[in-house]
XYZ file of C-alpha atoms in Angstrom:
600
model
C 131.138 115.625 88.494
C 132.363 112.595 90.382
C 129.019 110.757 90.340
C 128.921 111.525 86.468
C 132.200 110.027 86.102
C 131.331 106.934 88.127
C 128.139 106.395 86.151
C 130.067 106.505 82.889
C 132.571 104.012 84.183
C 129.727 101.703 85.520
C 128.375 101.747 81.889
C 131.959 100.913 80.353
C 132.190 98.037 82.792
C 128.689 96.863 81.787
C 129.462 97.030 78.121
C 132.987 95.301 78.691
C 131.201 92.422 80.304
C 128.597 92.262 77.377
C 131.344 92.165 74.898
C 132.955 89.218 76.725
C 129.495 87.453 76.735
C 129.115 88.095 73.002
C 132.684 86.653 72.425
C 131.819 83.492 74.329
C 128.569 83.028 72.397
C 130.291 83.421 69.132
C 132.925 80.835 70.158
C 130.174 78.410 70.911
C 127.695 79.333 68.319
C 128.351 76.132 66.213
C 127.859 73.899 69.481
C 124.676 72.790 70.975
C 124.364 75.002 73.900
C 123.180 73.345 77.214
C 120.224 74.798 78.821
C 119.714 75.565 82.625
C 116.781 76.781 84.662
C 116.692 80.465 85.652
C 117.030 79.400 89.356
C 119.969 77.207 88.853
C 121.648 79.916 86.716
C 121.250 82.255 89.582
C 122.557 79.560 92.053
C 125.506 78.939 89.949
C 126.559 82.478 89.769
C 126.412 82.632 93.602
C 128.613 79.314 93.982
C 131.018 81.152 91.710
C 131.034 83.946 94.014
C 131.739 81.640 97.047
C 128.290 81.575 98.470
C 127.624 78.239 100.359
C 124.726 79.353 102.754
C 121.541 81.439 102.017
C 119.320 82.877 104.618
C 115.656 83.501 104.513
C 112.130 82.328 104.901
C 109.662 80.364 102.730
C 106.530 82.110 101.396
C 104.015 81.079 98.822
C 105.435 83.173 96.115
C 109.034 81.997 96.643
C 107.954 78.325 97.071
C 105.765 77.995 93.970
C 107.047 75.997 90.988
C 110.089 75.068 93.309
C 112.485 78.037 93.726
C 112.910 77.056 97.321
C 113.248 73.583 96.350
C 116.095 74.404 93.828
C 117.885 76.171 96.755
C 117.446 73.287 99.226
C 118.316 70.582 96.641
C 121.500 72.341 95.586
C 124.524 70.088 96.671
C 126.898 72.935 97.388
C 124.604 75.659 98.903
C 122.840 75.157 102.290
C 119.488 76.744 103.252
C 119.468 78.467 106.471
C 115.948 79.150 107.541
C 115.436 82.072 109.898
C 112.818 83.109 112.504
C 111.906 86.222 110.763
C 113.032 88.240 107.742
C 114.701 91.032 109.491
C 116.979 88.520 111.354
C 117.629 86.819 107.996
C 118.794 90.101 106.469
C 121.078 90.754 109.426
C 122.452 87.148 109.094
C 123.306 87.618 105.485
C 124.909 91.003 106.397
C 127.245 89.303 109.012
C 127.917 86.318 106.657
C 129.150 88.776 104.045
C 131.419 90.702 106.503
C 133.204 87.532 107.688
C 133.286 85.810 104.143
C 135.226 88.529 102.354
C 135.174 88.416 98.666
C 131.821 86.758 98.639
C 128.142 88.011 99.130
C 125.520 87.574 101.467
C 122.142 86.302 100.317
C 118.621 86.614 101.755
C 115.445 85.116 100.082
C 111.973 86.481 101.046
C 108.484 86.411 99.733
C 106.719 89.248 98.193
C 105.506 92.337 100.206
C 105.233 91.022 103.675
C 108.479 89.333 103.710
C 110.559 91.950 101.851
C 109.382 94.587 103.775
C 110.324 92.939 107.134
C 113.749 92.590 105.709
C 114.251 96.073 104.416
C 115.688 97.567 107.674
C 118.415 94.926 107.559
C 119.123 95.568 103.908
C 119.202 99.387 104.610
C 121.973 98.709 107.182
C 124.007 96.708 104.724
C 123.665 99.722 102.318
C 124.723 102.159 104.911
C 127.767 100.314 105.920
C 128.579 99.035 102.398
C 128.003 95.243 102.730
C 127.457 93.112 99.678
C 124.030 91.521 100.078
C 121.840 90.101 97.509
C 117.935 90.311 98.300
C 115.921 87.715 96.183
C 112.213 88.235 96.315
C 109.724 85.619 95.114
C 106.977 87.363 93.521
C 103.738 86.721 91.619
C 103.562 85.485 88.073
C 104.492 87.695 85.115
C 100.935 87.692 84.095
C 99.854 88.680 87.471
C 102.274 91.401 87.640
C 100.942 92.887 84.369
C 97.230 92.558 85.056
C 97.518 93.347 88.905
C 94.574 91.323 90.404
C 93.618 91.781 94.002
C 96.143 89.427 95.509
C 97.148 88.717 98.987
C 100.354 90.369 100.300
C 99.590 93.394 98.143
C 98.319 96.829 99.317
C 95.083 96.249 97.767
C 95.444 99.289 95.256
C 96.979 97.593 92.426
C 100.548 99.127 93.010
C 102.359 95.894 92.577
C 105.640 98.080 92.263
C 105.312 99.774 95.630
C 107.814 97.397 97.164
C 110.266 97.502 94.462
C 110.328 101.267 94.672
C 111.009 100.885 98.494
C 113.741 98.549 97.667
C 115.210 101.084 95.209
C 116.118 103.510 98.187
C 118.252 100.953 100.082
C 119.975 99.183 97.182
C 122.542 100.090 94.580
C 120.929 98.154 91.729
C 117.659 96.254 91.276
C 116.008 94.115 88.503
C 112.521 92.855 88.171
C 112.786 89.773 85.838
C 109.990 89.464 83.418
C 111.339 87.318 80.662
C 113.744 84.350 80.415
C 115.398 86.166 77.457
C 117.172 88.751 79.405
C 117.326 86.977 82.880
C 121.059 85.863 82.611
C 122.046 89.388 81.676
C 120.045 90.895 84.376
C 121.223 88.501 86.975
C 124.837 89.136 85.945
C 124.358 92.950 85.983
C 122.970 93.161 89.687
C 125.600 90.806 90.915
C 128.393 92.628 89.215
C 127.205 95.942 90.886
C 127.019 94.161 94.189
C 130.600 92.723 94.146
C 132.336 95.812 92.490
C 130.602 98.526 94.709
C 130.152 96.559 97.905
C 126.334 97.436 98.225
C 123.206 95.442 98.476
C 121.178 94.760 95.261
C 117.734 93.498 94.745
C 116.155 90.890 92.407
C 112.534 89.781 91.942
C 111.743 86.280 90.605
C 108.349 85.631 89.338
C 107.234 82.041 90.276
C 106.565 81.219 86.557
C 110.195 82.060 85.586
C 111.770 79.760 88.081
C 111.881 76.613 85.915
C 112.316 78.353 82.559
C 115.312 77.245 80.644
C 118.164 79.613 79.574
C 121.558 79.106 77.957
C 124.159 77.981 80.509
C 127.162 79.221 78.237
C 126.874 82.734 79.752
C 128.298 81.185 83.096
C 131.585 80.649 81.209
C 132.052 84.499 81.517
C 133.228 85.222 85.151
C 131.803 87.947 86.765
C 134.403 90.907 86.928
C 135.744 91.822 90.345
C 138.589 94.149 89.348
C 137.872 97.890 89.775
C 137.993 100.182 86.721
C 141.673 101.257 85.633
C 142.889 104.668 86.783
C 143.751 107.093 84.069
C 147.550 106.666 83.715
C 148.309 110.470 83.435
C 146.176 111.484 86.172
C 147.332 108.553 88.327
C 150.970 109.594 87.819
C 150.078 113.072 88.708
C 148.627 112.132 91.851
C 151.575 110.002 92.836
C 154.022 112.762 92.259
C 151.827 115.126 94.409
C 151.757 112.552 97.334
C 155.446 112.019 97.213
C 155.965 115.746 97.213
C 153.894 115.989 100.395
C 155.714 113.048 102.129
C 159.034 114.820 101.503
C 157.754 118.065 102.784
C 156.546 116.281 105.943
C 160.056 114.834 106.458
C 158.621 111.295 106.903
C 156.301 112.467 109.666
C 153.552 110.448 108.243
C 150.721 108.585 109.833
C 148.252 105.969 108.067
C 144.700 105.990 109.257
C 142.598 103.296 108.096
C 138.877 102.951 107.986
C 135.769 100.920 106.971
C 136.350 100.919 103.151
C 139.825 99.424 103.678
C 137.917 96.281 104.580
C 134.817 96.770 102.515
C 136.689 97.359 99.111
C 139.249 94.673 99.738
C 142.508 96.536 100.194
C 143.770 94.839 103.443
C 146.657 93.189 101.647
C 147.635 96.336 99.836
C 147.579 98.320 103.073
C 149.529 95.732 105.095
C 152.238 95.916 102.267
C 152.295 99.594 102.502
C 152.810 99.514 106.359
C 155.358 96.814 106.171
C 157.506 98.456 103.517
C 157.189 102.064 104.817
C 157.083 101.191 108.586
C 154.861 104.281 108.929
C 152.682 104.270 112.118
C 149.290 102.970 111.474
C 145.991 103.831 113.503
C 142.368 102.822 112.899
C 139.021 104.635 112.922
C 136.387 102.506 114.957
C 134.897 101.192 111.689
C 138.368 100.110 110.564
C 139.147 98.031 113.570
C 141.143 94.970 112.672
C 141.627 96.251 108.994
C 145.226 96.002 110.098
C 146.508 93.414 112.603
C 146.394 95.174 116.241
C 149.462 93.184 116.959
C 151.531 94.702 114.109
C 154.612 96.604 115.522
C 153.405 99.784 113.556
C 149.987 99.762 115.037
C 149.275 102.342 117.624
C 145.467 102.199 118.426
C 142.031 103.503 117.643
C 141.705 107.180 116.666
C 138.313 108.755 117.252
C 138.967 112.385 117.707
C 138.507 113.726 121.331
C 137.368 110.237 122.555
C 140.732 108.828 121.664
C 143.326 107.728 124.328
C 145.319 110.840 124.868
C 148.552 109.038 123.537
C 146.825 108.025 120.303
C 145.220 111.499 119.949
C 148.507 113.375 120.302
C 150.439 111.177 117.963
C 147.774 111.410 115.196
C 146.791 115.108 115.344
C 150.564 116.271 115.419
C 151.587 114.209 112.500
C 152.694 116.592 109.685
C 150.803 114.249 107.072
C 147.866 111.876 107.319
C 147.506 109.167 104.568
C 143.742 108.173 105.327
C 142.561 105.087 103.557
C 138.877 104.366 103.173
C 137.577 107.050 105.508
C 133.866 106.990 106.462
C 133.410 110.283 108.679
C 130.183 109.528 110.427
C 129.448 110.799 113.874
C 130.204 107.917 116.008
C 133.277 107.032 113.745
C 134.798 110.391 114.355
C 134.179 110.655 118.030
C 131.156 112.837 117.343
C 132.881 114.880 114.632
C 135.799 115.926 116.926
C 138.593 115.030 114.351
C 141.237 117.384 114.484
C 142.958 116.727 111.298
C 142.939 119.624 108.600
C 142.522 118.861 104.913
C 145.943 120.770 104.446
C 147.467 117.706 106.242
C 145.599 114.927 104.810
C 145.671 112.809 101.712
C 142.444 110.551 101.368
C 142.404 107.379 99.367
C 138.844 105.908 98.363
C 137.545 103.226 96.113
C 136.555 105.558 93.382
C 138.482 109.004 93.955
C 141.475 110.382 95.597
C 141.706 113.641 97.610
C 145.054 115.413 97.833
C 144.600 118.229 100.284
C 141.811 120.190 98.669
C 142.041 118.635 95.179
C 139.662 115.900 94.111
C 140.669 113.331 91.631
C 137.642 111.432 90.397
C 137.986 107.863 89.147
C 141.506 107.347 90.790
C 140.709 104.353 93.103
C 142.793 103.109 95.861
C 142.944 99.530 94.867
C 145.217 100.098 91.926
C 146.932 103.264 93.303
C 148.146 101.616 96.618
C 150.735 99.189 95.140
C 152.268 101.996 93.047
C 152.366 104.294 95.946
C 154.012 101.728 98.047
C 156.680 101.133 95.559
C 157.488 104.947 95.272
C 157.492 105.223 99.127
C 159.585 102.175 99.784
C 162.354 103.509 97.583
C 162.204 106.872 99.184
C 162.335 105.546 102.705
C 165.254 103.159 102.158
C 167.722 103.470 104.774
C 165.556 105.872 106.806
C 165.308 105.358 110.661
C 162.213 103.611 111.817
C 159.705 105.718 113.756
C 158.863 104.138 117.084
C 155.109 103.528 117.627
C 153.949 103.261 121.406
C 151.746 100.151 121.324
C 148.615 100.760 123.350
C 148.017 97.946 125.875
C 145.158 98.458 128.287
C 145.793 97.189 131.863
C 143.091 95.469 134.032
C 142.525 97.770 136.977
C 142.923 96.699 140.506
C 139.702 97.699 141.856
C 138.706 97.137 145.631
C 135.211 96.688 144.674
C 134.176 93.153 143.498
C 131.415 94.402 141.280
C 132.005 94.029 137.596
C 132.637 97.415 136.249
C 133.106 98.395 132.532
C 136.702 99.807 133.375
C 137.365 96.105 134.592
C 135.286 93.981 132.049
C 136.764 95.083 128.743
C 140.519 94.748 129.333
C 139.710 91.409 131.299
C 137.920 89.913 128.361
C 140.675 91.231 126.024
C 142.948 88.817 127.736
C 140.433 85.942 126.805
C 140.690 86.543 123.050
C 142.718 84.400 120.678
C 143.946 84.584 117.164
C 141.296 84.247 114.386
C 138.470 84.902 116.964
C 135.442 86.794 115.343
C 134.353 89.359 117.852
C 130.979 90.982 117.545
C 129.810 93.985 119.567
C 126.477 95.827 119.636
C 126.464 99.515 118.788
C 126.785 101.487 122.080
C 127.980 100.009 125.376
C 129.709 96.858 123.773
C 131.363 98.596 120.873
C 132.603 101.606 122.892
C 133.979 99.099 125.578
C 136.057 97.134 122.797
C 137.365 100.049 120.764
C 140.287 100.497 123.007
C 141.165 96.884 123.433
C 143.782 95.560 120.886
C 142.575 92.271 119.437
C 144.781 89.313 118.722
C 146.432 88.756 115.236
C 143.997 87.798 112.439
C 141.032 88.455 114.727
C 137.835 90.020 112.979
C 135.816 92.692 114.624
C 132.230 93.410 113.531
C 129.913 96.164 114.690
C 127.260 98.367 112.958
C 128.726 101.642 113.939
C 127.078 103.904 111.151
C 123.685 102.418 110.923
C 123.365 101.333 114.512
C 120.204 99.125 114.257
C 119.488 97.808 117.777
C 119.527 94.104 117.834
C 121.559 93.731 114.547
C 124.252 91.637 116.220
C 122.217 88.665 117.226
C 121.076 88.012 113.654
C 124.449 88.897 112.453
C 126.330 86.578 114.779
C 124.343 83.711 113.115
C 125.737 84.619 109.571
C 129.132 85.393 110.982
C 129.355 82.079 112.676
C 128.376 80.082 109.746
C 130.972 82.016 107.620
C 133.609 81.630 110.204
C 132.939 77.714 110.145
C 133.136 77.762 106.386
C 136.546 79.822 106.389
C 137.966 77.670 109.336
C 138.309 80.638 111.630
C 138.353 80.603 115.430
C 135.614 81.212 118.012
C 132.802 83.603 117.561
C 132.062 85.858 120.442
C 129.091 88.238 120.908
C 128.764 91.083 123.373
C 125.302 92.328 123.476
C 123.172 94.339 125.904
C 119.871 92.807 127.344
C 117.769 95.708 125.654
C 119.302 94.708 122.189
C 119.034 91.043 122.671
C 115.268 91.269 123.486
C 114.610 92.550 119.849
C 115.998 89.612 118.011
C 116.516 86.870 120.482
C 114.464 84.323 118.280
C 117.692 83.679 116.193
C 119.200 81.801 119.265
C 117.014 78.831 117.968
C 118.586 79.085 114.536
C 121.953 78.994 116.001
C 121.073 75.735 117.979
C 119.609 74.220 114.949
C 122.466 74.939 112.642
C 124.897 73.836 115.292
C 127.140 77.050 115.407
C 128.716 77.522 118.785
C 129.195 81.189 119.723
C 129.954 82.484 123.101
C 127.355 85.087 123.896
C 127.937 87.710 126.751
C 124.834 89.489 127.730
C 125.353 92.723 129.517
C 122.278 92.890 131.939
C 122.222 96.355 133.066
C 118.436 96.655 133.145
C 117.689 98.493 129.911
C 118.872 100.741 127.260
C 122.378 102.049 128.669
C 123.363 104.023 125.573
C 120.003 105.674 125.434
C 120.348 106.561 129.065
C 123.527 108.283 128.358
C 122.069 110.291 125.574
C 118.786 111.285 127.311
C 116.557 110.174 130.026
C 119.084 108.699 132.492
C 116.269 107.916 135.047
C 113.337 107.628 132.666
C 111.132 104.618 132.677
C 111.152 104.385 128.899
C 114.860 103.373 129.010
C 114.085 100.295 131.250
C 112.975 96.911 130.103
C 111.233 93.774 131.301
C 113.404 91.399 133.278
C 113.899 88.105 131.602
C 115.557 84.764 132.696
C 118.413 85.005 130.227
C 119.982 81.668 131.313
C 116.757 79.905 130.346
C 116.679 81.127 126.806
C 118.903 78.597 125.160
C 116.593 75.848 126.610
C 113.449 77.665 125.491
C 114.735 78.219 121.999
C 115.467 74.424 121.219
C 118.074 72.843 123.347
C 115.427 71.197 125.429
C 117.712 68.332 126.856
C 120.572 70.755 127.562
C 123.208 68.912 125.710
C 123.998 71.559 122.909
C 124.294 74.562 125.142
C 125.270 75.975 128.655
C 124.423 79.158 130.356
C 126.057 81.101 133.204
C 125.443 84.011 135.350
C 128.391 86.085 136.658
C 127.926 88.807 139.362
C 131.362 89.764 140.518
C 134.944 89.841 139.293
C 135.682 86.401 140.900
C 133.000 84.503 139.093
C 133.778 86.163 135.764
C 137.558 85.348 136.250
C 136.957 81.670 137.044
C 134.761 81.372 133.928
C 137.239 83.172 131.650
C 140.055 80.747 132.881
C 137.948 77.487 132.412
C 139.327 75.452 129.440
C 136.099 73.959 128.841
C 134.449 77.313 128.506
C 137.116 78.703 126.280
C 137.024 75.785 123.828
C 133.623 77.012 122.687
C 132.525 73.632 121.511
C 128.764 74.303 122.284
C 126.608 77.547 122.195
C 127.188 79.261 125.573
C 125.330 82.367 127.061
C 126.746 84.381 129.817
C 124.586 86.770 131.759
C 126.942 89.596 133.129
C 125.449 91.562 135.963
C 126.390 95.187 135.856
C 125.400 98.276 137.453
C 122.459 100.006 135.821
C 124.261 103.441 135.354
C 127.940 102.321 134.601
C 129.340 102.877 131.065
C 132.666 102.578 129.292
C 134.786 105.634 129.411
C 134.429 106.483 125.696
C 130.571 106.135 125.795
C 130.362 108.528 128.715
C 132.539 111.121 126.969
C 130.857 110.596 123.515
C 127.420 111.085 125.061
C 128.537 114.300 126.840
C 129.831 115.726 123.669
C 126.618 114.765 121.947
C 124.398 116.348 124.479
C 126.625 119.494 124.535
C 126.292 119.879 120.827
C 122.492 119.234 120.649
C 122.055 121.912 123.221
C 123.983 124.554 121.289
């Protein structure tokens, strides 16, 4: 039923936008309409959405008749060429995560290029990141006659790649005529920004320079969610208030991924400020609320949580869950102990009150009204004290760099507005329990978990951070993950971004060892000279980068205290030598639970 309601609402939104377009056309009917190329129409729409960088690779089908030239010649959008299409898709993902309220864009060529990018697009779909995938394809005549072209499968199935893309995109369009090009471009972009999912658009090379009316661009793309049914919304609010009263104000807020993805950070912060309810975050919701806020208590991930966090969340009489995404890694291997009878869930397109579901009641419009009701109810109430979790750097006799030491120590290095990116596994598990400074942004691909994602993503994140005037960009990546996507270090050097890259050198796939094959050779990797990578990948004279190796606590401390290093005015790589079998506490506990469940 919920999917049917959502489909109907999407159709209502589409028709509403079409009516707006018709109104503008009627208003301008007596005027001579300006014309614009299809390519420029698309780029103008992207400009309106705040896009200033596009990722991808050139190919004959997206260069013919100038599509690539239109992008490069655009005065307000920069072309960022990547080393391969997978990394380009990762970069578009990272860009969209940091440049909130915009979208990431990746451009590839037909067949070979788009298939290389599809894993990156799948990750964006899984984690609800708005990315537009533009594919340059053969001419409209060739698409109809299906000659034996290069980059095809050789069997005339020109639509095979589109069918593959349909599995990992929310909406797609294959432009075949200039007549409907503006409407189709608007449709897929509307789906992308309102549902925060990737979309797919093919552009035949003979349509690139075709002229279409520019007047459609006067109608802005709608960002607002569909309105909630007033009567149902009022009933839901009454039910929530009733449960809050029954709980005697013993209410805990739990924020998760969709708080970020669906743009309700401000609404949640207002709720926390006006109710003073304790707020915790799931791993995918890390930094959805400032981790320096007086009401913030830490990361909740079921059995893997710090005992103080686990106790407070699971003993609360009522959980107000906002934007939950209950995947295995995000819930501590499905060890949440929050019964539905104690839970209210707010989502982008529905609300759950205990066991009752209310389709079409979205959190974006519901939250301000709920805050108003709860603020009045709590007026004069005593504020609940929230123990603020603060990790302590351990005093270990051993001078080797352990995970127990590394993560709280680097936590002292972070600053406001830093963008901190952690590879799924060792790095992300190490950072979950480290409270980050105010206005910091945390990125990790916790649900999809594509190894090597962070390296490409950091490129996009760093470009977006530069555009937004944020702080430093700091990456934590394992040696195994880096070896999958290391080529993109060259693009970072070429584009002048200056991330700090900590490479955890523990001789292989640590997270895989924890799950299975602790002493197996298949979890080992080749030894690289990591401190030579930046030179090999483009900084030949050594002026744009600097590399370090730290083997013990003393050398790590000296580096983290070095003002020149902390300024991050050039790209820097730090090889951190660690024990092959050491792991963060939460990773050890999570892998133990996973292995126990798999054996049952």
